[in-house]
Amino acid sequence: MDDDTPLAILNQLIRIPSQNPMGHDHRGPEWCEQGVSDWLCRFFVSHNIPHRYDQIEPGRGNVIAKLAGHPDRSTILLDAHQDTVPVAGMTIDPYQGIERDGRIWGRGACDVKGPMAAILSTVARLNREQARSHASLVVSMTCDEELGQKGAIDLVKRFDSGDNFLTPTPDLAIVAEPTELNVVVAHKGVLRWRIQTTGVAAHSSRPSLGQSAIYSMARLISGLEQLADELQTSGPDHPLCGRPTLSVGTIHGGESVNIVPERCVIEIDRRVVPGESFETILHQTRQALKNQCGIEFEMLPPDTSCEPLRDGENGTLAETLVRLTGQVAGSSQAIGVAFTTQAPKFAAAGLPTVVFGPGSIDQAHTKDEWIDIEQLNQGAEILYQVAKQL
Ligand SMILES: [Zn+2]
């Protein structure tokens, strides 16, 4: 591993599958993060950088490394997730890392192995310099970002827990995601839950003896559609993130065409803007449906709840990053985005946190994912400047 350019590192990372099974029971070398974790440990061994592997479940864990810097300067957490979304349906070879048109193509190119390569390249570069010339770094390569964020949850639990390797707790966090070198200071969160209606099963030749859970659900869905429309026009309008959204993503109901359905379940995805509370959203949704539809239903406890990233809580980090990015890449701005990340987990632990990286979210999770090589290199240079100046 003597070539520590972002491009050389990314080429190796793309070749190692690390698909998140997304809750399914997929096994084998193409699934989960073990291959990438092993590669990362070898990378840090070969550079003589202190690190460790925190297993969270078999085949899945975080690789954490530390680079000591000047004792009077900041300790910066640089976080990138090891998992990618699945490769099914891709129209390019997901693992070949083809270079064409100034881009590298493959699964994870921009989300988030490219930004991870920028971090690793920076760490290798700083490791060749005097420790006193830069900030201290904690590098966390976390698992399971794409589904449950188990890696970030585990890492944050270890802050202030007497874990020597993570003492002192980092002062700041930069979470790598493809932001086109803009600095994300706010983003939406997400709340997902199910609603169930229960009817009375009957033979479909005599439907009057039963009560259809699907008919009841149809009325609820109309109510939800109306709520979604109202959010678009009168939901809280966040200056960087816009208004909240609501979408009904799945519906399952009925056992057979000749039975009046006894049960119907839908899944709701509600995007949350900074300032909204999960409890209030659930309460208001329940009340609105009750008032509008006048039918019995059950709201199940949320399956997913990711907090939004709140602006105004990152101190001067965003300002510094915008300035340094402007110097290296010409322009950058502090922005809000609609997608969620694990940054709020670090923010909740009290770390001023922003999301930043080369690559565009427009190419993340796509059938022909790619990253621009020039932007990849600029990303590494900016992180280097951050470590030199903070
Ligand atoms: Zn990502």
Coordinates of C-alpha atoms and ligand atoms in Angstrom, one line a residue, residues 81 111-112 145-146 176-178 365, ligand 1:
H81 CA -19.5 4.4 6.8
D111 CA -21.5 6.9 -1.2
V112 CA -19.2 6.7 0.6
E145 CA -25.2 3.3 8.2
E146 CA -27.6 2.5 5.4
A176 CA -18.4 12.0 5.2
E177 CA -21.2 11.9 2.6
P178 CA -21.3 13.1 -1.0
H365 CA -27.6 4.5 -4.7
Ligands
ZN1 ZN -23.8 7.4 2.7

